[in-house]
PDB file of C-alpha atoms in Angstrom:
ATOM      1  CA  UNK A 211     -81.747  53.865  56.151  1.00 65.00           C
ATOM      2  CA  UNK A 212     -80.157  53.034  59.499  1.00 75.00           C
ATOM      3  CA  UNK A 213     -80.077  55.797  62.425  1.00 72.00           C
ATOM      4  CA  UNK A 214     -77.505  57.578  62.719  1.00 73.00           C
ATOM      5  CA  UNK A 215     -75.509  55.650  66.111  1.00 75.00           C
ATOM      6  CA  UNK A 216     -74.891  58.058  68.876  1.00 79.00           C
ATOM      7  CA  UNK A 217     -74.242  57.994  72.471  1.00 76.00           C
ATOM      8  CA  UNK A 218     -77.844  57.928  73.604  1.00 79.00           C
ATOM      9  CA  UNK A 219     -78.335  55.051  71.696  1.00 78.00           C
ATOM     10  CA  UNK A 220     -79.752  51.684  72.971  1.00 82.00           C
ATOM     11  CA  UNK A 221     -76.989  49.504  72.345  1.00 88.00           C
ATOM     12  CA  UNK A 222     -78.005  46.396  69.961  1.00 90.00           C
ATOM     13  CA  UNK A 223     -79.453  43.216  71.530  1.00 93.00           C
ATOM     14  CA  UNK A 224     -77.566  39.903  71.382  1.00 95.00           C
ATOM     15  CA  UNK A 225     -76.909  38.175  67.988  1.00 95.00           C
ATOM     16  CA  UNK A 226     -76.547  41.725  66.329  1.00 95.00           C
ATOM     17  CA  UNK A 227     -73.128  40.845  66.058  1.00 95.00           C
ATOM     18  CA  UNK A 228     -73.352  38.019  63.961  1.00 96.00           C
ATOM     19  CA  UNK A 229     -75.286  39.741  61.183  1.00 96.00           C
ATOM     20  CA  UNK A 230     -73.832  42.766  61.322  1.00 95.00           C
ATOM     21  CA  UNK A 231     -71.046  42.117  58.685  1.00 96.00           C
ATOM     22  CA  UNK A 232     -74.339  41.193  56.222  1.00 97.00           C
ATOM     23  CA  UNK A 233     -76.124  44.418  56.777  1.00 96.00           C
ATOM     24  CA  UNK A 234     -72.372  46.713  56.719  1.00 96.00           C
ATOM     25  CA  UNK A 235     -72.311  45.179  53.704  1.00 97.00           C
ATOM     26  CA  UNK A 236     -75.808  46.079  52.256  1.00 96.00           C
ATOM     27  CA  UNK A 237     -74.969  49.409  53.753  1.00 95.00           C
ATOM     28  CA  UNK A 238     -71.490  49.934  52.191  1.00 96.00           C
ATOM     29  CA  UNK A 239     -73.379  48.912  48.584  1.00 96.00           C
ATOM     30  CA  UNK A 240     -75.707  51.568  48.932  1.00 94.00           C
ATOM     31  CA  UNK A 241     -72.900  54.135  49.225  1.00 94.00           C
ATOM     32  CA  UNK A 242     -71.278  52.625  46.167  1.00 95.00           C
ATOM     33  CA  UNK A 243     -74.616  53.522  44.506  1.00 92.00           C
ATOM     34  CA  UNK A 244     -75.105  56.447  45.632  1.00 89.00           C
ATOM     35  CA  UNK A 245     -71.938  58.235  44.804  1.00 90.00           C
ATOM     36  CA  UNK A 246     -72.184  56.249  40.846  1.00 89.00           C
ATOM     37  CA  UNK A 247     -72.771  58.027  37.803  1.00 86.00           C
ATOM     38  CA  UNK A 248     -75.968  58.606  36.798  1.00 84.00           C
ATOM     39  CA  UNK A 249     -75.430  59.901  33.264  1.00 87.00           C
ATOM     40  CA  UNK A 250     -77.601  58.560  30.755  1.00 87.00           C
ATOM     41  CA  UNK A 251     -80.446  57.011  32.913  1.00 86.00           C
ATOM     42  CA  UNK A 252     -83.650  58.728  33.507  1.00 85.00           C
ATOM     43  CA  UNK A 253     -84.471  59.613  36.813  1.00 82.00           C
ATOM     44  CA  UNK A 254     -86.361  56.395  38.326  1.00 84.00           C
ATOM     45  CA  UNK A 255     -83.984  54.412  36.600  1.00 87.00           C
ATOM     46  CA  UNK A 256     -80.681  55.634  39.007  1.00 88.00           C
ATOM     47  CA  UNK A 257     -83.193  54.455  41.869  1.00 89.00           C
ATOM     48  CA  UNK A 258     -83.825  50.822  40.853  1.00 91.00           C
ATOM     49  CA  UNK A 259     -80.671  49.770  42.337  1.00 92.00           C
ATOM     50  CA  UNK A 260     -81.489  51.600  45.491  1.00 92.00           C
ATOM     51  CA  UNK A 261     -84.639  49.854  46.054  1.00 92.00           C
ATOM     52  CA  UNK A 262     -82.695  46.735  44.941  1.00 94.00           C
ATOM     53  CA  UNK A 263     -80.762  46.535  47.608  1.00 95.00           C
ATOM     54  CA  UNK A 264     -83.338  48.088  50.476  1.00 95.00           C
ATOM     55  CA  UNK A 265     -85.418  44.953  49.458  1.00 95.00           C
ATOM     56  CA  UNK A 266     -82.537  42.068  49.630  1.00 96.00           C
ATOM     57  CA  UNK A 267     -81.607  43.552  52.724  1.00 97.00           C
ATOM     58  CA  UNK A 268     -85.492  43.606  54.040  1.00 97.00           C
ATOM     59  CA  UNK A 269     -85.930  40.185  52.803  1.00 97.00           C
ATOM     60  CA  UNK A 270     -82.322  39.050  54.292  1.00 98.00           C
ATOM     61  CA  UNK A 271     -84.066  39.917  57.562  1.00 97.00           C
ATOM     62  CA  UNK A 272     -87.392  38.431  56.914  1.00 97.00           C
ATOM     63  CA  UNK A 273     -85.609  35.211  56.339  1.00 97.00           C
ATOM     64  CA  UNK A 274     -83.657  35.124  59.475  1.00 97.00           C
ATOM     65  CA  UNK A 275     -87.161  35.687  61.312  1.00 97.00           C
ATOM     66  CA  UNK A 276     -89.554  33.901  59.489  1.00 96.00           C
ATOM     67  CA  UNK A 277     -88.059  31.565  57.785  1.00 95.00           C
ATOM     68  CA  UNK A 278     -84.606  30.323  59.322  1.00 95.00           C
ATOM     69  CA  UNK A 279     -85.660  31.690  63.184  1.00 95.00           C
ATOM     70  CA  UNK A 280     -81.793  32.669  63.486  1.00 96.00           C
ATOM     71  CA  UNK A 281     -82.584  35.528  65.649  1.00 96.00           C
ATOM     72  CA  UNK A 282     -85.023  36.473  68.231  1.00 96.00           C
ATOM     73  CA  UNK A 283     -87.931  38.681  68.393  1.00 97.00           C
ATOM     74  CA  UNK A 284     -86.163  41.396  70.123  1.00 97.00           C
ATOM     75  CA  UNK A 285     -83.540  41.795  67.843  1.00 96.00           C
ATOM     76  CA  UNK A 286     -86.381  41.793  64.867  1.00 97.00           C
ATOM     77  CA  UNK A 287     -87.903  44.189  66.686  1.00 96.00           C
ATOM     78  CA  UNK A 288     -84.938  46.151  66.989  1.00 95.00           C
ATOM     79  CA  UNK A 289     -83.947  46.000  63.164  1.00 96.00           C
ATOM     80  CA  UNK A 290     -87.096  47.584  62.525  1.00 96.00           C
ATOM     81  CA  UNK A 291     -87.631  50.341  64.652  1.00 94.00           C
ATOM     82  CA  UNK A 292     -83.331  50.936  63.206  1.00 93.00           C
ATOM     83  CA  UNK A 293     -84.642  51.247  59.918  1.00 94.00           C
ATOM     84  CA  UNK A 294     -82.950  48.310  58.782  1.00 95.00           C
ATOM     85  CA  UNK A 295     -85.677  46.880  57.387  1.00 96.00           C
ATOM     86  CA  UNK A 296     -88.931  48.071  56.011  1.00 96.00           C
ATOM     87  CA  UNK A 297     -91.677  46.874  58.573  1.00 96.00           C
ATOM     88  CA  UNK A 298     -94.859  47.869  55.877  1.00 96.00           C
ATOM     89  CA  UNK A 299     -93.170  45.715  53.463  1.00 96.00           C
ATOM     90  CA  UNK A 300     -92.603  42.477  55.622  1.00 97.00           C
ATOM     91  CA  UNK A 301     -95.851  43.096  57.064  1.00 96.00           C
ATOM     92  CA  UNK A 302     -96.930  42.781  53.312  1.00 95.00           C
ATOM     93  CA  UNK A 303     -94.758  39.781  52.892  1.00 95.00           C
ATOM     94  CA  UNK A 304     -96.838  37.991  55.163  1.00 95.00           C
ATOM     95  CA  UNK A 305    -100.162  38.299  53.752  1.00 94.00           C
ATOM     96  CA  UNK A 306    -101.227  35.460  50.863  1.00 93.00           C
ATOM     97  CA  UNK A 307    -100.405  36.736  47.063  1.00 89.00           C
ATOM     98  CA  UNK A 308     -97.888  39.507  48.607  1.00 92.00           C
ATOM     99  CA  UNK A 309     -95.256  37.200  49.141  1.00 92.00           C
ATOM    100  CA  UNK A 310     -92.810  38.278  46.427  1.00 92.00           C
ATOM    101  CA  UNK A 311     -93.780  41.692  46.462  1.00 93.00           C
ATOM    102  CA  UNK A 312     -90.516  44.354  45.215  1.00 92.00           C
ATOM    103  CA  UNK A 313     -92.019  47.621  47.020  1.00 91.00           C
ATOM    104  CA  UNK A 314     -95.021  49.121  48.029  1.00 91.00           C
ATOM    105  CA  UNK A 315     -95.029  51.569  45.737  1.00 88.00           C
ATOM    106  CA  UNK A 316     -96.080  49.075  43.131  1.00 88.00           C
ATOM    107  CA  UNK A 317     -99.271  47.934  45.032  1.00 88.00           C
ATOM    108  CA  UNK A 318    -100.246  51.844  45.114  1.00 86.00           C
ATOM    109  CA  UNK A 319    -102.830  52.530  42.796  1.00 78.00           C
ATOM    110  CA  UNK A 320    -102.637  56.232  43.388  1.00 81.00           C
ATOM    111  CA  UNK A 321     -98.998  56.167  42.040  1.00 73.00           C
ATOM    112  CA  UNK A 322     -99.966  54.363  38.578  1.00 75.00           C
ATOM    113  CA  UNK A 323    -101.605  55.463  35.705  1.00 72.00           C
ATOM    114  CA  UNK A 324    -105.196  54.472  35.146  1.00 78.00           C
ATOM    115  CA  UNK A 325    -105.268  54.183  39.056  1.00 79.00           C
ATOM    116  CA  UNK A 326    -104.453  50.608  38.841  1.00 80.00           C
ATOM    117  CA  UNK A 327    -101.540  48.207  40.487  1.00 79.00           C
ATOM    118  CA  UNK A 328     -98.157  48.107  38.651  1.00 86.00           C
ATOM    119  CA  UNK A 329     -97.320  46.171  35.769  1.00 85.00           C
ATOM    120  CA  UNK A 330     -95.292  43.991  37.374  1.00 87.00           C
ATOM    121  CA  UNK A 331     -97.952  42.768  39.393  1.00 87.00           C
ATOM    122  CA  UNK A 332     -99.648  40.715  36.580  1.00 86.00           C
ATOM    123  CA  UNK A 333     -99.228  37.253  35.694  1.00 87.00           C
ATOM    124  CA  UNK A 334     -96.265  36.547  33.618  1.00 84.00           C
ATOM    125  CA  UNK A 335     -99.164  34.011  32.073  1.00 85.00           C
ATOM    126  CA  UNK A 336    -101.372  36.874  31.593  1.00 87.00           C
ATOM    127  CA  UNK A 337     -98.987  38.544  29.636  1.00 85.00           C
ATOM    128  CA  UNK A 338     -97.438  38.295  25.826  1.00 85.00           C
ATOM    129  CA  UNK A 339     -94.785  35.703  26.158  1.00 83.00           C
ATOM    130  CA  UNK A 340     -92.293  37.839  24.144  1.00 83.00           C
ATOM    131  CA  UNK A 341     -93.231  41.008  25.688  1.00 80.00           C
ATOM    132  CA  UNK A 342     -90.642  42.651  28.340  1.00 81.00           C
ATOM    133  CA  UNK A 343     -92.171  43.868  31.565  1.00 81.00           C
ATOM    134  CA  UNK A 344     -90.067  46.212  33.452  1.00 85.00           C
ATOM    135  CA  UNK A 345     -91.738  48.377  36.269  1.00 87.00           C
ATOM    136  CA  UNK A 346     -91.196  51.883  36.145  1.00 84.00           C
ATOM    137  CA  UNK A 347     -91.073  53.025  39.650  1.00 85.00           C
ATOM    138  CA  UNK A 348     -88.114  49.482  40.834  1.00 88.00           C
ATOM    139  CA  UNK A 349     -87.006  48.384  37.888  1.00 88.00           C
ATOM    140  CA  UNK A 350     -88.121  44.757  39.111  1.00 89.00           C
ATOM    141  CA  UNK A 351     -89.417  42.444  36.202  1.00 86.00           C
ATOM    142  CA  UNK A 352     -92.152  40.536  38.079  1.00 86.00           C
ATOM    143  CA  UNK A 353     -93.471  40.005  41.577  1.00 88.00           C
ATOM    144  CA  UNK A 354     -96.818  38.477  41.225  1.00 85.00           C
ATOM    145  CA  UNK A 355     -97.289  35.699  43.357  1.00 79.00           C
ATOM    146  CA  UNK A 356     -98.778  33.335  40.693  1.00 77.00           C
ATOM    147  CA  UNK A 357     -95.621  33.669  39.241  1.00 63.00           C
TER     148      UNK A 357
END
């Protein structure tokens, strides 16, 4: 979640403006989800939508880095220490066989059973082709790297 903009703020390095209409959207999404109805879902399941969206909007900026080099390193810099996007994650983005990875609550082994990685982790070829895999803690339905 973004900090909360006040007058002691820094005020946003240059090119902020031009992806600022992306991430007020992300951020007007999450509000929609937020003040939805959670009847009928189990707990972890009204959260999959939040995490959802905290990834795209990590990844969005990860891209314009990375990948596109739309913005500089000051402004990446920026995003991050914001809260805008989650810096353990793209840091985990970057390593090989991480590079699809939905959260890192997945790749926790202390927050599985058996004290092992997520289901979602494994091989979609590893797994029974007409067998569902949904991950408990995202929602997401596959992030292995193989994949």
């Amino acid at each position: 979640m973004p900090r909360v903009k006040t007058l002691r703020t820094k005020k946003p390095p240059e090119g902020f403006a031009e992806i600022e209409d992306t991430l007020l959207d992300f951020a007007n999404r999450l509000k929609d989800i937020e003040t939805a109805s959670h009847e009928g879902k189990r707990k972890n399941e009204s959260l999959w939508p939040v995490f959802q969206i905290t990834h795209q909007r990590s990844r969005y900026i990860y891209d314009l880095y990375y990948t596109r080099e739309a913005i500089s390193s000051e402004l990446y810099q920026w995003l991050l220490k914001q809260g805008y996007a989650d810096g353990n994650l793209i840091a985990k983005w970057k390593k090989q066989g991480y590079e699809k990875l939905c959260c890192l609550k997945c790749i926790q082994a202390k927050e599985n059973t058996f004290n092992a990685t997520c289901i979602c982790r494994v091989p979609k070829s590893k797994l029974d082709k007409d067998k569902v895999v949904e991950c408990v803690t995202c929602g997401c339905r596959g992030c292995a790297s193989s994949d």
